[in-house]
Amino acid sequence: MKKYVCCGKVRGIFNYKKNQCQCDAVTSFKTPAHHGMKCCFNNQEIIIIIIIIMDTRFTRGKSAILERSLTRPKTEVSVSAFALLFSEMVQYCQSRVYSVSELQARLADLGQGVGASLLDVLVLREKNGKRETKVLNILLFIKVSVWKALFGKEADKLEQANDDDKTYYIIEKEPLINAYISVPKENSTLNCAAFTAGIVEAILTHSGFPAKVTAHWHKGTTLMIKFDEAVIARDKALDGR
Amino acid sequence: MSRQSNRTTESKKMNSELFTLTYGALVTQLCKDYENDEEVNKQLDKMGYNIGVRLIEDFLARSSVGRCHDFRETADVIAKVAFKMYLGITPSVTNWSPAGDEFSLILENNPLVDFVELPDNHSNLVYSNILCGVLRGALEMVQMAVDVRFAQDTLRGDNVTEIRMKFVKRIEENLPAGDE
């Protein structure tokens, strides 16, 4: 049994071609709303109705995990445990690919899973459920809130490219992920922070700021964020209002 | 070895959420890559074993615990020192077999399963199976062959998470000739 829930008016941008909407203000959700989003578009009034196709588990009321509070006491694990787990992940990915770029793509894929799960819980905890609508704010959200949740500190630097308004850099001198990784000489371009890049890419994309994020060796590790043209155009339009 | 002197024995800590979600991403990927749950369980156990083999050195260096005299002591060290150090939890040790060669670790909070729910089509998946591999691998490095398995798991609707450990045998060390 599927149940449809409508949450009323949400301001948003409708993409005719893809038949999807990118909302810039999703305010009244209590459950993660990424899966099964559908939109109706009313040409005159610009009202977008979002329908969440509810999984049966949300309505059964049986799942203990949904009864638990999202704000919970912080628990800690040892960095060694994480480093060993991450090392196994890298080795596993490596056993299934032929090149460095494929390996980085696989790591980024894994990171996407983490980012997508993390976004909702952080927005609820840190922002009271309010989403960011501006490029600079979402980048600061990543630099501060996301980084603190993941690595216990803010990212070292956030910079914009001099010559390109679509490109931003998040620079981390000594990323936790790379702390115990030594890259072999023959694969010197490999940067396992591709995993972090995947996390950031998922957070941006799921917040309605589609972008490509890649990891590079530069001033430590630099994550290069390239936004879609449409994102920057929308941001400028918002500025003009 | 020169680096050892300035290395702190205190292990660094981090927020468990990144760890939990990373593990979740790994299991998800394995479920995509393998045909059935049994294969995923096997792969998780293998990864755990590899971790255990490396982790034991880190553990001995940081914890400065000495040689255990019997299996009961080993159980206590695993629960009170190792689990505490790496996962920040202290499972209780119970259900000893009369012969004293088998016991259970009861985990009240398993950091691996925070945020996790098993979908109906993965009923045979032992989500935290990596822990079995870690225990097996680490103990093998200190000449102990053990059999480790999940007896109960909260993810599958049990009230507690229970890891059952059975002592199999002592592994005799075969030193290469002429090597002291």
Tab-separated table of C-alpha atoms in Angstrom:
chain	number	residue	atom	x	y	z
A	1	MET	CA	0.000	0.000	0.000
A	2	LYS	CA	1.405	3.379	-0.936
A	3	LYS	CA	0.233	6.531	0.662
A	4	TYR	CA	0.434	10.014	-0.842
A	5	VAL	CA	1.082	13.032	1.254
A	6	CYS	CA	0.955	16.552	0.007
A	7	CYS	CA	2.762	19.251	1.869
A	8	GLY	CA	1.279	22.308	0.249
A	9	LYS	CA	2.960	25.237	-1.427
A	10	VAL	CA	6.660	25.183	-1.940
A	11	ARG	CA	8.572	27.777	-3.847
A	12	GLY	CA	10.689	26.160	-6.517
A	13	ILE	CA	12.095	25.971	-9.972
A	14	PHE	CA	10.537	23.642	-12.471
A	15	ASN	CA	12.599	21.944	-15.110
A	16	TYR	CA	10.383	21.187	-18.109
A	17	LYS	CA	12.864	18.989	-19.893
A	18	LYS	CA	13.560	16.623	-17.051
A	19	ASN	CA	10.054	16.834	-15.669
A	20	GLN	CA	11.490	17.382	-12.208
A	21	CYS	CA	11.553	20.212	-9.797
A	22	GLN	CA	14.402	21.676	-7.839
A	23	CYS	CA	13.007	23.256	-4.783
A	24	ASP	CA	14.844	26.058	-3.160
A	25	ALA	CA	12.837	26.057	0.009
A	26	VAL	CA	11.596	22.820	1.371
A	27	THR	CA	10.386	23.668	4.785
A	28	SER	CA	7.799	21.374	6.154
A	29	PHE	CA	9.218	17.902	5.922
A	30	LYS	CA	9.580	15.626	8.835
A	31	THR	CA	10.836	12.647	6.868
A	32	PRO	CA	13.578	12.472	4.265
A	33	ALA	CA	11.984	13.521	0.994
A	34	HIS	CA	14.504	12.595	-1.618
A	35	HIS	CA	12.999	9.456	-2.946
A	36	GLY	CA	9.966	9.436	-5.131
A	37	MET	CA	9.572	13.199	-5.540
A	38	LYS	CA	6.909	14.130	-8.033
A	39	CYS	CA	5.734	17.538	-9.018
A	40	CYS	CA	2.670	19.063	-10.579
A	41	PHE	CA	3.126	22.377	-12.236
A	42	ASN	CA	0.504	25.018	-12.497
A	43	ASN	CA	1.553	27.403	-15.210
A	44	GLN	CA	-0.307	30.422	-13.958
A	45	GLU	CA	0.183	30.376	-10.264
A	46	ILE	CA	3.587	28.762	-9.991
A	47	ILE	CA	2.596	26.463	-7.231
A	48	ILE	CA	4.452	23.260	-6.943
A	49	ILE	CA	2.964	20.429	-5.022
A	50	ILE	CA	5.298	17.792	-3.841
A	51	ILE	CA	4.095	14.311	-3.374
A	52	ILE	CA	6.108	11.960	-1.302
A	53	ILE	CA	5.464	8.384	-2.048
A	54	MET	CA	5.563	7.044	1.433
A	55	ASP	CA	7.234	3.774	2.031
A	56	THR	CA	5.059	1.366	3.909
A	57	ARG	CA	7.537	1.360	6.782
A	58	PHE	CA	6.724	4.994	7.543
A	59	THR	CA	3.093	4.184	8.038
A	60	ARG	CA	3.386	0.850	9.797
A	61	GLY	CA	4.620	2.486	12.979
A	62	LYS	CA	6.664	-0.614	13.719
A	63	SER	CA	10.110	0.642	12.933
A	64	ALA	CA	11.998	1.488	16.123
A	65	ILE	CA	14.539	3.553	14.242
A	66	LEU	CA	11.922	6.148	13.324
A	67	GLU	CA	10.974	6.614	16.953
A	68	ARG	CA	14.484	7.604	17.969
A	69	SER	CA	15.435	11.228	18.335
A	70	LEU	CA	17.722	12.681	15.688
A	71	THR	CA	19.575	14.741	18.232
A	72	ARG	CA	21.445	12.231	20.290
A	73	PRO	CA	24.480	12.333	22.509
A	74	LYS	CA	27.639	12.375	20.483
A	75	THR	CA	29.373	9.035	20.388
A	76	GLU	CA	32.939	8.494	19.362
A	77	VAL	CA	34.997	5.783	17.777
A	78	SER	CA	38.727	5.538	17.342
A	79	VAL	CA	40.358	7.056	14.272
A	80	SER	CA	42.328	3.818	13.862
A	81	ALA	CA	39.101	1.857	13.444
A	82	PHE	CA	38.005	4.249	10.727
A	83	ALA	CA	41.387	4.232	9.018
A	84	LEU	CA	41.422	0.424	8.884
A	85	LEU	CA	37.871	0.282	7.565
A	86	PHE	CA	38.609	2.914	4.942
A	87	SER	CA	41.735	1.071	3.904
A	88	GLU	CA	39.702	-2.096	3.324
A	89	MET	CA	37.242	-0.059	1.268
A	90	VAL	CA	39.986	1.350	-0.927
A	91	GLN	CA	41.480	-2.115	-1.405
A	92	TYR	CA	38.113	-3.570	-2.270
A	93	CYS	CA	37.454	-0.840	-4.847
A	94	GLN	CA	40.943	-1.254	-6.229
A	95	SER	CA	40.402	-4.962	-6.806
A	96	ARG	CA	37.545	-4.170	-9.151
A	97	VAL	CA	38.980	-1.416	-11.346
A	98	TYR	CA	41.760	-0.945	-13.878
A	99	SER	CA	42.718	2.699	-13.499
A	100	VAL	CA	43.193	5.440	-10.940
A	101	SER	CA	40.285	7.440	-12.318
A	102	GLU	CA	37.952	4.449	-12.048
A	103	LEU	CA	39.100	3.898	-8.480
A	104	GLN	CA	38.413	7.537	-7.617
A	105	ALA	CA	35.010	7.285	-9.274
A	106	ARG	CA	34.138	4.265	-7.126
A	107	LEU	CA	35.276	6.001	-3.960
A	108	ALA	CA	33.234	9.043	-4.936
A	109	ASP	CA	30.221	6.771	-5.425
A	110	LEU	CA	30.610	5.437	-1.899
A	111	GLY	CA	30.931	8.997	-0.637
A	112	GLN	CA	27.688	9.927	-2.379
A	113	GLY	CA	25.878	7.403	-0.224
A	114	VAL	CA	27.291	9.001	2.921
A	115	GLY	CA	26.489	12.553	1.794
A	116	ALA	CA	22.934	11.716	0.864
A	117	SER	CA	22.257	10.149	4.267
A	118	LEU	CA	23.973	12.920	6.155
A	119	LEU	CA	22.227	15.867	4.524
A	120	ASP	CA	18.769	15.424	6.007
A	121	VAL	CA	19.933	14.760	9.515
A	122	LEU	CA	22.262	17.774	9.487
A	123	VAL	CA	19.682	20.143	8.055
A	124	LEU	CA	17.264	19.094	10.775
A	125	ARG	CA	19.808	19.311	13.559
A	126	GLU	CA	21.760	22.392	12.613
A	127	LYS	CA	19.307	24.437	10.591
A	128	ASN	CA	16.017	23.472	12.169
A	129	GLY	CA	14.876	21.955	8.899
A	130	LYS	CA	15.536	25.047	6.808
A	131	ARG	CA	17.370	24.583	3.528
A	132	GLU	CA	19.889	27.004	2.093
A	133	THR	CA	18.929	28.777	-1.113
A	134	LYS	CA	22.130	30.670	-1.913
A	135	VAL	CA	25.381	29.297	-3.263
A	136	LEU	CA	27.541	31.013	-0.679
A	137	ASN	CA	25.359	29.839	2.204
A	138	ILE	CA	25.324	26.226	1.123
A	139	LEU	CA	29.113	26.341	0.727
A	140	LEU	CA	29.463	27.768	4.226
A	141	PHE	CA	27.084	25.107	5.500
A	142	ILE	CA	29.476	22.516	4.071
A	143	LYS	CA	32.594	24.245	5.317
A	144	VAL	CA	31.255	24.609	8.857
A	145	SER	CA	28.406	22.239	9.728
A	146	VAL	CA	29.166	19.308	7.463
A	147	TRP	CA	32.885	19.385	8.210
A	148	LYS	CA	32.271	19.600	11.962
A	149	ALA	CA	29.917	16.654	11.842
A	150	LEU	CA	32.308	14.566	9.795
A	151	PHE	CA	35.750	15.576	10.952
A	152	GLY	CA	35.192	17.508	14.179
A	153	LYS	CA	36.543	20.782	12.767
A	154	GLU	CA	35.828	23.382	10.109
A	155	ALA	CA	37.447	23.016	6.710
A	156	ASP	CA	40.666	25.021	6.482
A	157	LYS	CA	39.720	27.256	3.573
A	158	LEU	CA	36.942	28.071	1.150
A	159	GLU	CA	37.943	29.986	-1.965
A	160	GLN	CA	36.450	31.072	-5.247
A	161	ALA	CA	38.398	30.716	-8.489
A	162	ASN	CA	39.706	34.062	-9.762
A	163	ASP	CA	38.682	33.534	-13.334
A	164	ASP	CA	35.507	31.493	-13.053
A	165	ASP	CA	32.377	32.237	-11.043
A	166	LYS	CA	31.216	28.602	-11.242
A	167	THR	CA	34.263	27.180	-9.506
A	168	TYR	CA	34.967	27.056	-5.787
A	169	TYR	CA	37.625	25.289	-3.743
A	170	ILE	CA	37.486	23.721	-0.318
A	171	ILE	CA	41.035	23.308	0.898
A	172	GLU	CA	42.073	20.960	3.654
A	173	LYS	CA	45.723	20.860	4.573
A	174	GLU	CA	45.711	17.502	6.301
A	175	PRO	CA	42.454	15.671	5.683
A	176	LEU	CA	41.583	12.995	8.206
A	177	ILE	CA	40.844	10.583	5.384
A	178	ASN	CA	44.381	10.793	4.043
A	179	ALA	CA	46.111	10.773	7.428
A	180	TYR	CA	47.280	7.170	7.208
A	181	ILE	CA	47.437	6.759	3.445
A	182	SER	CA	50.670	6.860	1.497
A	183	VAL	CA	50.158	6.995	-2.231
A	184	PRO	CA	52.423	4.778	-4.329
A	185	LYS	CA	54.711	6.592	-6.765
A	186	GLU	CA	53.250	5.004	-9.877
A	187	ASN	CA	49.769	6.242	-8.960
A	188	SER	CA	50.740	9.639	-7.664
A	189	THR	CA	47.543	11.320	-8.861
A	190	LEU	CA	45.367	9.111	-6.661
A	191	ASN	CA	43.732	11.060	-3.887
A	192	CYS	CA	41.456	9.039	-1.647
A	193	ALA	CA	39.713	12.243	-0.625
A	194	ALA	CA	37.679	11.459	-3.754
A	195	PHE	CA	35.470	9.886	-1.098
A	196	THR	CA	35.004	13.293	0.569
A	197	ALA	CA	34.415	14.824	-2.854
A	198	GLY	CA	31.576	12.346	-3.319
A	199	ILE	CA	30.081	13.355	0.026
A	200	VAL	CA	30.188	17.054	-0.887
A	201	GLU	CA	28.794	16.399	-4.358
A	202	ALA	CA	25.841	14.502	-2.946
A	203	ILE	CA	25.092	17.204	-0.391
A	204	LEU	CA	25.180	19.943	-3.049
A	205	THR	CA	23.182	17.987	-5.595
A	206	HIS	CA	20.496	16.896	-3.143
A	207	SER	CA	20.164	20.458	-1.854
A	208	GLY	CA	19.362	21.631	-5.374
A	209	PHE	CA	22.828	22.844	-6.366
A	210	PRO	CA	23.963	20.320	-8.951
A	211	ALA	CA	27.757	20.328	-9.166
A	212	LYS	CA	30.765	18.207	-9.988
A	213	VAL	CA	33.285	17.816	-7.176
A	214	THR	CA	36.761	16.391	-7.640
A	215	ALA	CA	39.747	15.943	-5.320
A	216	HIS	CA	43.243	17.175	-6.183
A	217	TRP	CA	46.662	17.400	-4.585
A	218	HIS	CA	47.100	21.114	-4.147
A	219	LYS	CA	47.988	22.927	-0.900
A	220	GLY	CA	47.284	19.630	0.826
A	221	THR	CA	44.031	18.396	-0.610
A	222	THR	CA	41.769	20.665	-2.596
A	223	LEU	CA	38.208	19.765	-3.472
A	224	MET	CA	37.238	21.531	-6.667
A	225	ILE	CA	33.533	22.319	-6.929
A	226	LYS	CA	32.174	23.188	-10.369
A	227	PHE	CA	28.527	24.236	-10.258
A	228	ASP	CA	26.137	23.792	-13.162
A	229	GLU	CA	25.630	27.017	-15.115
A	230	ALA	CA	21.980	27.044	-14.122
A	231	VAL	CA	22.881	27.208	-10.428
A	232	ILE	CA	24.977	30.337	-10.853
A	233	ALA	CA	22.382	31.920	-13.149
A	234	ARG	CA	19.670	31.282	-10.539
A	235	ASP	CA	21.866	32.705	-7.798
A	236	LYS	CA	22.392	35.897	-9.789
A	237	ALA	CA	18.680	36.160	-10.469
A	238	LEU	CA	17.993	35.837	-6.741
A	239	ASP	CA	20.529	38.566	-6.035
A	240	GLY	CA	18.800	40.895	-8.462
A	241	ARG	CA	15.462	40.669	-6.679
B	1	MET	CA	61.052	2.543	14.671
B	2	SER	CA	62.410	5.956	15.479
B	3	ARG	CA	58.939	7.416	15.214
B	4	GLN	CA	57.650	5.256	18.002
B	5	SER	CA	59.129	7.367	20.765
B	6	ASN	CA	57.087	10.463	20.024
B	7	ARG	CA	53.898	8.635	19.232
B	8	THR	CA	51.182	8.926	21.812
B	9	THR	CA	49.548	5.786	23.082
B	10	GLU	CA	46.222	7.581	23.462
B	11	SER	CA	44.228	6.810	20.356
B	12	LYS	CA	42.572	9.711	18.590
B	13	LYS	CA	38.803	9.823	18.549
B	14	MET	CA	36.338	10.943	15.922
B	15	ASN	CA	32.587	11.352	15.589
B	16	SER	CA	31.060	7.937	15.101
B	17	GLU	CA	28.614	9.110	12.441
B	18	LEU	CA	31.170	9.276	9.645
B	19	PHE	CA	32.297	5.780	10.629
B	20	THR	CA	28.749	4.454	10.714
B	21	LEU	CA	27.754	5.990	7.391
B	22	THR	CA	30.977	4.920	5.717
B	23	TYR	CA	30.373	1.357	6.805
B	24	GLY	CA	26.811	1.657	5.549
B	25	ALA	CA	28.040	2.835	2.153
B	26	LEU	CA	30.406	-0.115	1.996
B	27	VAL	CA	27.713	-2.674	2.809
B	28	THR	CA	25.366	-1.062	0.291
B	29	GLN	CA	28.053	-1.326	-2.365
B	30	LEU	CA	28.697	-4.978	-1.528
B	31	CYS	CA	24.983	-5.718	-1.793
B	32	LYS	CA	25.055	-4.188	-5.277
B	33	ASP	CA	28.179	-6.096	-6.320
B	34	TYR	CA	27.246	-9.554	-5.073
B	35	GLU	CA	24.345	-11.741	-6.011
B	36	ASN	CA	23.225	-12.908	-2.616
B	37	ASP	CA	23.468	-12.095	1.062
B	38	GLU	CA	25.685	-15.081	1.867
B	39	GLU	CA	28.354	-13.770	-0.499
B	40	VAL	CA	28.153	-10.341	1.121
B	41	ASN	CA	28.494	-11.895	4.580
B	42	LYS	CA	31.554	-13.792	3.408
B	43	GLN	CA	33.123	-10.672	1.914
B	44	LEU	CA	32.461	-8.668	5.095
B	45	ASP	CA	34.070	-11.415	7.158
B	46	LYS	CA	37.091	-11.389	4.866
B	47	MET	CA	37.481	-7.624	5.140
B	48	GLY	CA	37.114	-7.879	8.893
B	49	TYR	CA	39.808	-10.539	9.003
B	50	ASN	CA	42.203	-8.253	7.102
B	51	ILE	CA	41.407	-5.452	9.534
B	52	GLY	CA	41.882	-7.717	12.556
B	53	VAL	CA	45.283	-8.887	11.360
B	54	ARG	CA	46.469	-5.274	11.253
B	55	LEU	CA	44.494	-3.999	14.204
B	56	ILE	CA	46.069	-6.332	16.760
B	57	GLU	CA	49.437	-4.607	16.427
B	58	ASP	CA	47.871	-1.196	16.948
B	59	PHE	CA	45.971	-2.623	19.903
B	60	LEU	CA	48.990	-4.142	21.637
B	61	ALA	CA	51.014	-0.981	21.097
B	62	ARG	CA	48.385	1.323	22.539
B	63	SER	CA	46.816	-0.748	25.269
B	64	SER	CA	49.980	-2.246	26.785
B	65	VAL	CA	48.056	-5.281	27.994
B	66	GLY	CA	50.191	-8.338	28.526
B	67	ARG	CA	49.655	-11.948	27.585
B	68	CYS	CA	46.306	-13.394	28.643
B	69	HIS	CA	46.494	-16.497	30.820
B	70	ASP	CA	43.175	-18.037	29.919
B	71	PHE	CA	40.200	-17.543	27.643
B	72	ARG	CA	38.240	-15.734	30.351
B	73	GLU	CA	40.899	-13.088	30.567
B	74	THR	CA	40.906	-12.795	26.788
B	75	ALA	CA	37.151	-12.251	26.829
B	76	ASP	CA	37.499	-9.485	29.405
B	77	VAL	CA	40.243	-7.735	27.478
B	78	ILE	CA	38.203	-7.863	24.262
B	79	ALA	CA	35.095	-6.455	25.899
B	80	LYS	CA	36.552	-3.927	28.324
B	81	VAL	CA	39.665	-2.748	26.517
B	82	ALA	CA	39.405	-3.464	22.778
B	83	PHE	CA	35.749	-2.632	22.135
B	84	LYS	CA	36.055	0.416	24.382
B	85	MET	CA	39.140	1.635	22.578
B	86	TYR	CA	37.931	1.205	19.004
B	87	LEU	CA	34.157	1.498	19.071
B	88	GLY	CA	33.600	3.315	22.353
B	89	ILE	CA	31.307	0.657	23.761
B	90	THR	CA	31.704	-1.994	26.436
B	91	PRO	CA	29.802	-5.175	25.684
B	92	SER	CA	29.039	-7.528	28.545
B	93	VAL	CA	30.525	-10.999	28.652
B	94	THR	CA	28.007	-13.718	29.519
B	95	ASN	CA	26.674	-17.179	28.768
B	96	TRP	CA	29.869	-19.084	29.413
B	97	SER	CA	29.756	-22.689	28.339
B	98	PRO	CA	30.468	-25.162	31.178
B	99	ALA	CA	33.815	-26.027	29.621
B	100	GLY	CA	34.773	-22.363	29.569
B	101	ASP	CA	35.588	-22.362	25.879
B	102	GLU	CA	32.631	-20.425	24.579
B	103	PHE	CA	31.005	-17.119	25.570
B	104	SER	CA	28.761	-14.347	24.306
B	105	LEU	CA	29.396	-10.655	23.901
B	106	ILE	CA	26.190	-8.696	24.359
B	107	LEU	CA	26.282	-5.331	22.596
B	108	GLU	CA	23.781	-2.819	23.885
B	109	ASN	CA	24.687	-0.180	21.355
B	110	ASN	CA	26.273	-1.252	18.138
B	111	PRO	CA	27.701	1.862	16.469
B	112	LEU	CA	27.709	0.108	13.091
B	113	VAL	CA	23.921	-0.098	12.961
B	114	ASP	CA	22.992	3.470	13.892
B	115	PHE	CA	20.544	4.748	11.207
B	116	VAL	CA	20.275	1.246	9.753
B	117	GLU	CA	17.226	-0.726	8.807
B	118	LEU	CA	17.323	-3.947	6.815
B	119	PRO	CA	15.043	-4.074	3.805
B	120	ASP	CA	12.808	-7.139	3.528
B	121	ASN	CA	14.739	-8.603	0.616
B	122	HIS	CA	17.964	-8.853	2.616
B	123	SER	CA	16.771	-11.117	5.387
B	124	ASN	CA	19.941	-13.224	5.352
B	125	LEU	CA	22.364	-10.334	5.511
B	126	VAL	CA	24.470	-10.276	8.678
B	127	TYR	CA	25.020	-6.556	8.576
B	128	SER	CA	27.762	-6.290	11.189
B	129	ASN	CA	29.551	-9.448	10.113
B	130	ILE	CA	32.764	-7.475	9.738
B	131	LEU	CA	33.126	-7.610	13.542
B	132	CYS	CA	33.369	-11.416	13.431
B	133	GLY	CA	36.186	-11.163	10.935
B	134	VAL	CA	37.998	-8.557	13.018
B	135	LEU	CA	37.862	-10.710	16.166
B	136	ARG	CA	38.936	-13.829	14.289
B	137	GLY	CA	41.812	-12.075	12.510
B	138	ALA	CA	43.103	-10.293	15.603
B	139	LEU	CA	43.052	-13.413	17.786
B	140	GLU	CA	44.697	-15.491	15.093
B	141	MET	CA	47.667	-13.158	15.298
B	142	VAL	CA	48.052	-14.001	18.984
B	143	GLN	CA	47.938	-17.743	18.273
B	144	MET	CA	44.296	-18.292	19.039
B	145	ALA	CA	41.929	-19.868	16.548
B	146	VAL	CA	38.350	-18.897	17.325
B	147	ASP	CA	34.979	-19.336	15.772
B	148	VAL	CA	32.893	-16.143	15.791
B	149	ARG	CA	29.328	-15.648	14.688
B	150	PHE	CA	26.276	-13.475	15.311
B	151	ALA	CA	23.757	-15.317	17.464
B	152	GLN	CA	21.284	-12.448	17.728
B	153	ASP	CA	20.998	-9.088	16.029
B	154	THR	CA	18.700	-6.175	16.834
B	155	LEU	CA	18.494	-5.455	13.105
B	156	ARG	CA	16.718	-8.746	12.620
B	157	GLY	CA	14.252	-8.048	15.384
B	158	ASP	CA	16.091	-9.626	18.324
B	159	ASN	CA	16.147	-7.767	21.620
B	160	VAL	CA	19.912	-7.629	21.863
B	161	THR	CA	22.924	-8.049	19.648
B	162	GLU	CA	24.894	-11.121	20.631
B	163	ILE	CA	28.233	-12.247	19.253
B	164	ARG	CA	29.089	-15.852	20.123
B	165	MET	CA	32.778	-16.730	20.372
B	166	LYS	CA	34.148	-20.254	20.596
B	167	PHE	CA	37.740	-21.171	21.310
B	168	VAL	CA	38.916	-23.719	18.748
B	169	LYS	CA	42.616	-24.295	19.391
B	170	ARG	CA	45.973	-22.772	20.090
B	171	ILE	CA	47.945	-22.187	16.936
B	172	GLU	CA	51.433	-23.545	17.338
B	173	GLU	CA	54.061	-21.165	16.191
B	174	ASN	CA	56.242	-22.544	13.438
B	175	LEU	CA	59.299	-20.401	13.588
B	176	PRO	CA	61.495	-20.562	10.533
B	177	ALA	CA	64.643	-22.547	11.223
B	178	GLY	CA	67.405	-20.470	12.744
B	179	ASP	CA	65.068	-17.594	13.623
B	180	GLU	CA	64.806	-16.893	17.319
